Amino acid sequence: MPNPSKISNDDPAAVSGRDHVASGTDAPIVQLQEAVSLIGQFPALAGVNLVVGPGEVVLIRGPNGAGKSTLLRLCSGLASLTSGAGRILGHDISDRAGRRAVRREVGLLGHATSLYDELTVEQNIRFWVGANRSDETMVEPVMHRFGLDGRLRSVRVAGLSAGQRRRTAMAIVVCRRPSLWLLDEPHSGLDEDGRTLVDDLVVQAAQSGATVLIASHEVDRVSELAARTVVIAGGRVHTGEQLGDSTDAS
Amino acid sequence: MLRDARLVAAKDLRIEWSSKVLTAQVLPFGFLVLILFGFGISPERIVQGKDGRSVLEDVSPALFWLAVLFSALLALGRSFAIEADDGNLDALQLAGLEPAGVFLGKTAAVAVELAVLEVVVGSGALLLYGATIRHWLLLIVVLVTTTLALSGAGILYAALGAGLRVRDTLVPLLVLPVLAPVLLGATRATEAALFGAAADGWSWAGFLGAFSLLYLGAGILLFGALLEES
């Protein structure tokens, strides 16, 4: 479980959101109204209403195929909004320019790790840090924090275990310093140390003012991190539960 | 844009260097095509009225460019296979790279691979088919413009099929008809560089240059929309 007291904001590998989030504006980070998103002809999201404020950590849970991953992709600017209205980080995602603007400010850890098998761990991280225009001085401390600075540094990604791939992908997300973290089953494939590391990152991200949405089936574990739980089924948000009580979010 | 292009090109070339696909698969494939053509056409057959050239020597420009074209299909397919396998196309979009930069970077990487292929396979063709070069400058210009045309148009069409399961079979079907005029122009210009008057080849070289500029321009303008749809 996370131990925020262990996390120092002086740590160069510490998680932090970008400046506009830390500046203290109260405008919602995620604001969806009757949002519909199609995968082909199938409405993966069929009228979602959701508001998430700055610095919130929200658990999104629901059965397989409920629309959790599509909701995260919509919030990342990758999936398009077919109907309804949506603003993410202040950008209108109903148009392409808005979605492009959102993409630069979010960190998405999906089922895919987006790593190149033929490159080493370090080459992958340095490529994505360059592509994301992240701070290159973060590479070494972040690799150290994720246990990627030793023997693994020069190992090709094709030779990594699923958990090591996940750590590498997570390190890249940390280097992005996103304002909105979108984590899809972030504990999947990780050992206990890795799972604790993820928990610490979530706590630290929230402390720095970033907003975190976590889609997970590990309800007990993530509930300890999240201030709120959103239940999604059949492409719609059914309930939003504050910890300790239950309210309708939609 | 150029910064992003350099980043993507360096990454693609590093992947190819690391995977050895170019040296272990694409180059041997190009050579194999050349040798098989040689088996199919007897070197003893002489073309009437063409300075005693053999049929094999006479058609060597066409055979060379066919070998390059088939090998280019492998390189183009690979250029997007590395992006599609683990959600990397999504990550490229999330990175906020300029789409035009991604296009130019991938085009440059494929162009470098094709240039290596052309030098190696071209040397093989000269040896196997017994051809000699008369006009070096024309040949170099034709190699450069054809390489840019093949890689620019190829990357643009390969992006169309990038997100599809059937991309391996679909991309050649899309690309080959588009590249037919390039094959024709490159063959005619190379014939002029090898056997004819240079003046005959420069007009074809101009056509190849215009074709490559057209597709490089189209890629710079359209690649963002293609990535969105892939």
XYZ file of C-alpha atoms in Angstrom:
480
model
C 0.000 0.000 0.000
C 1.192 3.525 -0.634
C 3.199 5.335 1.945
C 3.111 9.033 1.094
C 5.497 9.849 3.909
C 8.220 8.035 1.984
C 7.748 10.258 -1.042
C 9.922 13.320 -1.177
C 9.117 16.134 -3.561
C 12.860 16.886 -3.685
C 13.372 13.601 -5.494
C 14.235 14.367 -9.146
C 12.140 11.337 -10.090
C 9.188 12.663 -8.138
C 5.916 12.832 -9.978
C 4.571 16.270 -10.684
C 1.809 17.715 -12.800
C 2.375 20.564 -15.189
C 2.177 24.113 -14.032
C -1.383 25.027 -14.964
C -2.776 22.273 -12.779
C -0.654 23.263 -9.849
C -1.726 26.875 -10.294
C -4.929 26.118 -8.423
C -7.753 26.599 -10.929
C -10.993 24.879 -9.882
C -12.318 24.237 -13.400
C -13.096 20.530 -13.934
C -10.339 18.523 -15.560
C -12.790 16.039 -17.082
C -16.244 17.208 -18.068
C -18.380 14.868 -20.170
C -22.057 15.364 -20.988
C -24.019 12.600 -22.722
C -20.731 11.581 -24.366
C -21.036 8.943 -27.070
C -17.993 7.279 -28.637
C -18.179 4.596 -31.296
C -15.801 1.734 -32.028
C -16.775 1.022 -35.621
C -20.574 1.048 -35.406
C -20.656 -0.071 -31.754
C -21.350 2.597 -29.117
C -18.608 1.756 -26.608
C -19.721 4.834 -24.660
C -23.451 5.444 -24.904
C -24.076 8.740 -23.141
C -21.563 9.193 -20.349
C -21.895 12.012 -17.822
C -18.836 12.568 -15.704
C -17.157 15.476 -13.946
C -13.741 15.118 -12.315
C -12.051 17.992 -10.534
C -8.369 18.902 -10.243
C -6.319 16.656 -8.004
C -8.997 13.983 -7.737
C -8.152 10.289 -7.875
C -11.087 8.365 -9.325
C -11.476 4.608 -9.596
C -13.445 3.504 -12.643
C -14.807 0.038 -12.272
C -17.163 -2.155 -14.196
C -17.370 -5.506 -15.967
C -15.301 -6.433 -19.014
C -16.489 -4.556 -22.096
C -18.255 -1.913 -20.022
C -16.396 0.946 -21.718
C -13.670 1.677 -19.146
C -10.800 1.630 -21.622
C -12.780 3.642 -24.184
C -13.549 6.222 -21.515
C -9.816 6.575 -20.825
C -9.081 6.810 -24.561
C -11.745 9.487 -24.912
C -10.179 11.425 -22.047
C -6.764 11.067 -23.708
C -7.976 12.582 -26.981
C -7.367 9.346 -28.897
C -11.005 8.271 -29.259
C -13.355 10.717 -30.922
C -16.560 12.093 -29.479
C -19.422 11.080 -31.766
C -22.087 13.077 -29.952
C -22.549 14.873 -26.667
C -20.119 17.383 -25.249
C -16.732 17.042 -23.623
C -13.950 19.197 -22.263
C -10.718 17.679 -21.009
C -8.154 19.942 -19.337
C -10.152 22.831 -20.713
C -9.960 21.667 -24.326
C -13.101 20.918 -26.338
C -12.643 17.320 -27.534
C -15.435 17.504 -30.093
C -12.930 18.925 -32.586
C -9.613 17.559 -33.785
C -7.570 20.538 -32.622
C -8.915 20.129 -29.084
C -8.132 16.414 -29.032
C -4.581 17.111 -30.232
C -4.085 19.655 -27.482
C -5.322 17.170 -24.866
C -2.931 14.455 -26.031
C 0.135 16.490 -25.150
C -0.973 16.911 -21.537
C -2.132 13.431 -20.556
C -0.259 10.285 -19.599
C -1.984 7.109 -20.747
C -0.891 3.702 -19.545
C -3.060 1.314 -21.517
C -3.003 -2.425 -22.106
C -0.312 -1.906 -24.750
C 3.050 -0.689 -23.527
C 4.022 1.199 -26.729
C 7.596 -0.048 -26.624
C 9.851 -1.067 -29.504
C 10.965 -4.665 -29.068
C 14.260 -4.202 -30.930
C 15.414 -1.252 -28.819
C 16.851 -1.487 -25.330
C 15.043 -0.191 -22.255
C 17.169 2.971 -22.216
C 16.797 3.564 -25.961
C 13.020 3.260 -25.639
C 12.847 5.661 -22.715
C 15.154 8.198 -24.367
C 13.195 8.047 -27.645
C 9.868 8.686 -25.949
C 11.341 11.374 -23.695
C 12.581 13.125 -26.846
C 9.279 12.592 -28.666
C 7.292 13.859 -25.691
C 9.656 16.820 -25.262
C 10.097 15.751 -21.659
C 12.967 16.839 -19.453
C 15.938 14.622 -20.332
C 17.503 15.106 -16.910
C 14.635 13.028 -15.497
C 15.694 9.907 -17.383
C 18.392 8.655 -15.020
C 16.540 9.259 -11.731
C 13.310 7.793 -13.119
C 15.139 4.721 -14.433
C 16.728 4.328 -11.005
C 13.379 4.641 -9.266
C 11.840 1.945 -11.479
C 14.808 -0.396 -11.108
C 15.733 -0.036 -14.763
C 19.202 1.472 -14.327
C 21.175 -1.689 -13.735
C 21.437 -4.722 -15.956
C 18.051 -4.008 -17.529
C 19.211 -0.693 -19.025
C 20.810 -2.358 -22.040
C 18.407 -5.278 -22.403
C 16.218 -5.306 -25.483
C 12.543 -4.891 -24.642
C 11.779 -8.141 -26.486
C 13.665 -9.922 -23.693
C 11.734 -8.352 -20.816
C 9.019 -9.940 -18.719
C 5.527 -8.444 -18.805
C 6.146 -6.742 -15.471
C 9.437 -5.222 -16.627
C 7.741 -3.921 -19.773
C 5.067 -2.386 -17.592
C 7.701 -0.678 -15.421
C 9.395 0.732 -18.519
C 6.091 2.056 -19.864
C 5.310 3.579 -16.472
C 8.723 5.269 -16.372
C 7.938 6.935 -19.704
C 4.594 8.195 -18.374
C 6.326 9.630 -15.286
C 8.851 11.468 -17.475
C 5.911 13.103 -19.326
C 4.781 14.826 -16.116
C 1.147 14.674 -17.211
C -1.620 16.836 -15.822
C -4.090 13.982 -16.223
C -3.051 10.386 -15.532
C -5.110 7.722 -17.279
C -4.184 4.299 -15.945
C -5.799 1.182 -17.378
C -5.243 -1.801 -15.077
C -1.925 -0.305 -13.910
C -1.157 -3.156 -11.469
C -1.545 -5.824 -14.120
C 1.509 -8.073 -14.484
C 3.482 -6.397 -11.681
C 5.044 -8.027 -8.636
C 4.298 -6.679 -5.152
C 7.112 -4.109 -5.270
C 5.887 -2.876 -8.624
C 2.318 -2.638 -7.402
C 3.419 -0.609 -4.394
C 5.417 1.635 -6.694
C 2.285 2.281 -8.776
C 0.345 3.128 -5.626
C 3.070 5.555 -4.540
C 3.047 7.220 -7.946
C -0.709 7.729 -7.828
C -0.535 9.292 -4.371
C 2.360 11.492 -5.403
C 0.641 12.576 -8.625
C -2.447 13.616 -6.704
C -0.316 15.447 -4.129
C 1.298 17.428 -6.911
C -2.113 18.541 -8.200
C -2.518 16.117 -11.098
C -5.789 14.276 -11.673
C -5.802 10.485 -11.884
C -8.377 8.150 -13.436
C -7.717 4.466 -12.763
C -9.674 1.734 -14.509
C -9.167 -1.399 -12.481
C -10.688 -4.650 -11.350
C -8.565 -4.478 -8.191
C -11.245 -2.599 -6.333
C -9.931 -3.096 -2.802
C -6.434 -1.917 -3.621
C -7.400 1.106 -5.718
C -10.211 2.136 -3.364
C -7.530 3.006 -0.832
C -6.036 5.449 -3.330
C -9.210 6.894 -4.800
C -11.481 9.502 -3.277
C -14.335 8.392 -5.497
C -15.486 5.373 -7.430
C -17.348 5.552 -10.719
C -19.192 2.470 -11.906
C -19.585 2.060 -15.641
C -21.612 -0.608 -17.422
C -23.035 -0.866 -20.906
C -21.218 2.292 -21.949
C -22.905 4.474 -19.311
C -21.861 5.743 -15.891
C -24.295 4.241 -13.405
C -23.127 5.490 -10.031
C -20.448 7.577 -8.488
C -19.626 6.616 -4.923
C -17.817 8.893 -2.511
C -15.841 6.839 -0.050
C -18.169 6.115 2.804
C -21.382 7.115 1.023
C -23.018 6.748 -2.371
C -24.189 9.460 -4.753
C -25.378 9.501 -8.321
C -22.707 10.979 -10.548
C -24.691 10.972 -13.754
C 9.027 19.354 -37.916
C 12.637 18.617 -38.871
C 13.508 17.828 -35.247
C 10.676 15.274 -35.141
C 11.741 13.874 -38.515
C 15.306 13.359 -37.287
C 14.064 11.696 -34.103
C 11.774 9.267 -35.947
C 14.325 8.498 -38.673
C 17.055 7.789 -36.113
C 14.715 5.519 -34.167
C 13.606 3.574 -37.261
C 17.182 3.135 -38.474
C 18.326 2.041 -35.014
C 15.550 -0.569 -34.985
C 16.564 -1.833 -38.434
C 20.221 -1.932 -37.429
C 19.336 -3.832 -34.298
C 16.924 -6.280 -35.931
C 19.172 -6.941 -38.978
C 16.045 -7.403 -41.114
C 17.568 -5.339 -43.938
C 20.776 -7.344 -44.113
C 19.337 -10.754 -43.256
C 16.088 -10.629 -45.233
C 15.583 -7.657 -47.577
C 19.021 -7.691 -49.239
C 19.049 -11.479 -49.781
C 15.517 -11.203 -51.175
C 16.664 -8.543 -53.665
C 19.585 -10.711 -54.760
C 17.341 -13.742 -55.086
C 14.990 -11.855 -57.387
C 17.961 -10.779 -59.547
C 19.291 -14.332 -59.782
C 15.877 -15.792 -60.597
C 15.455 -13.264 -63.398
C 18.864 -14.351 -64.660
C 17.709 -17.985 -64.731
C 14.568 -16.994 -66.625
C 16.342 -15.068 -69.384
C 19.212 -16.726 -71.248
C 22.387 -14.562 -71.320
C 23.266 -16.002 -74.773
C 20.291 -14.408 -76.525
C 21.391 -11.271 -78.411
C 19.132 -8.309 -79.171
C 19.102 -7.450 -82.888
C 20.388 -3.951 -83.755
C 21.434 -2.987 -80.225
C 25.232 -3.043 -80.334
C 25.321 -6.783 -79.727
C 23.838 -6.498 -76.243
C 22.345 -9.621 -74.728
C 18.654 -9.667 -73.862
C 19.604 -9.974 -70.196
C 21.794 -6.852 -70.362
C 19.105 -5.030 -72.306
C 16.412 -5.647 -69.707
C 18.738 -5.252 -66.731
C 17.384 -1.767 -65.794
C 13.827 -3.133 -65.577
C 14.957 -6.208 -63.636
C 16.994 -4.064 -61.235
C 14.074 -1.748 -60.473
C 11.657 -4.674 -60.114
C 14.014 -6.228 -57.557
C 14.217 -2.874 -55.741
C 10.430 -2.425 -55.877
C 9.701 -5.873 -54.427
C 12.297 -5.348 -51.715
C 10.850 -1.895 -50.993
C 7.501 -3.524 -50.222
C 9.179 -5.480 -47.439
C 10.802 -2.339 -46.030
C 7.549 -0.356 -46.230
C 5.547 -3.090 -44.526
C 8.094 -3.247 -41.757
C 8.131 0.491 -41.265
C 4.542 0.382 -39.994
C 4.565 -3.101 -38.500
C 6.916 -1.799 -35.791
C 4.398 0.930 -34.948
C 1.232 -1.165 -35.035
C 2.309 -4.126 -32.914
C 2.198 -2.610 -29.411
C 0.025 0.463 -29.665
C 2.910 2.677 -30.760
C 0.786 4.612 -33.260
C -1.332 5.821 -30.329
C 1.803 6.762 -28.418
C 3.146 8.710 -31.409
C -0.090 10.704 -31.460
C 0.001 11.257 -27.698
C 3.577 12.486 -27.973
C 2.386 15.443 -29.979
C 4.968 14.859 -32.705
C 4.291 16.839 -35.876
C 2.601 14.367 -38.262
C 4.624 15.853 -41.108
C 7.765 15.174 -39.075
C 6.739 11.548 -38.526
C 6.082 11.197 -42.267
C 9.420 12.723 -43.265
C 11.273 10.688 -40.649
C 9.789 7.378 -41.746
C 10.310 8.328 -45.410
C 13.949 9.211 -44.728
C 14.574 5.929 -42.899
C 13.074 3.857 -45.726
C 15.006 5.963 -48.262
C 18.300 5.199 -46.498
C 17.463 1.488 -46.454
C 16.556 1.575 -50.154
C 19.756 3.476 -50.979
C 21.836 0.742 -49.326
C 19.773 -1.862 -51.155
C 20.208 -0.116 -54.518
C 23.984 0.125 -54.160
C 24.355 -3.529 -53.189
C 21.751 -4.986 -55.566
C 22.848 -2.592 -58.345
C 26.433 -3.804 -58.029
C 25.124 -7.348 -58.215
C 23.085 -6.522 -61.312
C 26.106 -5.013 -63.079
C 28.123 -8.145 -62.341
C 25.401 -10.696 -63.094
C 23.977 -9.041 -66.199
C 27.218 -7.608 -67.556
C 25.944 -4.034 -67.929
C 28.181 -0.940 -67.864
C 27.413 2.635 -66.874
C 27.856 5.434 -69.444
C 26.336 8.430 -67.670
C 27.105 8.410 -63.946
C 25.505 11.747 -63.087
C 22.203 10.811 -64.703
C 22.240 7.458 -62.920
C 22.868 9.074 -59.527
C 20.047 11.581 -60.053
C 17.705 8.769 -61.111
C 18.639 6.695 -58.062
C 17.991 9.638 -55.712
C 14.679 10.744 -57.248
C 13.353 7.194 -57.604
C 14.306 6.379 -54.028
C 12.442 9.439 -52.765
C 9.434 8.624 -54.949
C 9.297 4.997 -53.783
C 9.708 5.846 -50.117
C 7.459 8.953 -50.075
C 4.524 7.407 -51.927
C 5.106 4.075 -50.220
C 4.994 5.488 -46.687
C 1.860 7.472 -47.495
C -0.002 4.365 -48.690
C 1.482 2.133 -46.006
C -0.002 4.536 -43.427
C -3.430 3.928 -44.962
C -3.262 0.279 -44.024
C -1.300 0.703 -40.796
C -4.097 -0.030 -38.361
C -5.658 -2.872 -40.341
C -5.148 -6.567 -39.734
C -4.909 -7.104 -43.494
C -2.169 -4.492 -43.988
C 0.425 -7.037 -45.156
C -1.657 -7.945 -48.193
C -3.482 -4.654 -48.662
C -0.481 -2.319 -48.803
C 1.138 -3.958 -51.890
C -2.236 -3.835 -53.650
C -2.488 -0.115 -52.931
C 1.132 0.763 -53.598
C 2.012 -1.186 -56.752
C -0.429 0.564 -59.134
C 0.661 3.955 -57.780
C 4.324 3.111 -58.249
C 3.897 1.738 -61.798
C 4.742 5.132 -63.385
C 7.838 5.333 -61.141
C 8.960 1.914 -62.333
C 8.444 2.979 -65.959
C 10.280 6.287 -65.542
C 13.147 4.794 -63.557
C 13.616 2.002 -66.108
C 13.656 4.378 -69.088
C 16.029 6.807 -67.383
C 18.345 3.982 -66.294
C 18.362 2.578 -69.858
C 19.521 6.001 -71.018
C 22.226 6.100 -68.325
C 23.474 2.653 -69.302
C 23.031 2.424 -73.062
C 21.623 5.591 -74.617
C 21.994 9.328 -74.867
C 21.837 11.156 -71.538
C 19.363 13.684 -72.964
C 16.749 10.937 -73.304
C 17.053 10.166 -69.605
C 16.873 13.667 -68.132
C 13.203 14.141 -69.043
C 12.398 10.919 -67.188
C 14.532 12.065 -64.269
C 12.514 15.295 -64.223
C 9.307 13.256 -64.121
C 10.657 11.207 -61.199
C 11.655 14.376 -59.365
C 8.182 15.859 -59.855
C 6.554 12.608 -58.699
C 8.660 12.495 -55.545
C 7.954 16.172 -54.750
C 4.221 15.598 -55.299
C 4.109 12.693 -52.851
C 6.409 14.320 -50.307
C 4.112 17.363 -50.367
C 0.987 15.211 -50.109
C 2.499 13.294 -47.209
C 3.404 16.465 -45.324
C -0.162 17.744 -45.738
C -2.170 14.526 -45.298
C -0.224 12.340 -42.903
C -1.891 13.789 -39.816
C -5.350 12.833 -41.085
C -4.092 9.354 -42.019
C -2.663 8.809 -38.539
C -5.972 9.870 -36.996
C -7.826 7.274 -39.036
C -5.321 4.446 -38.597
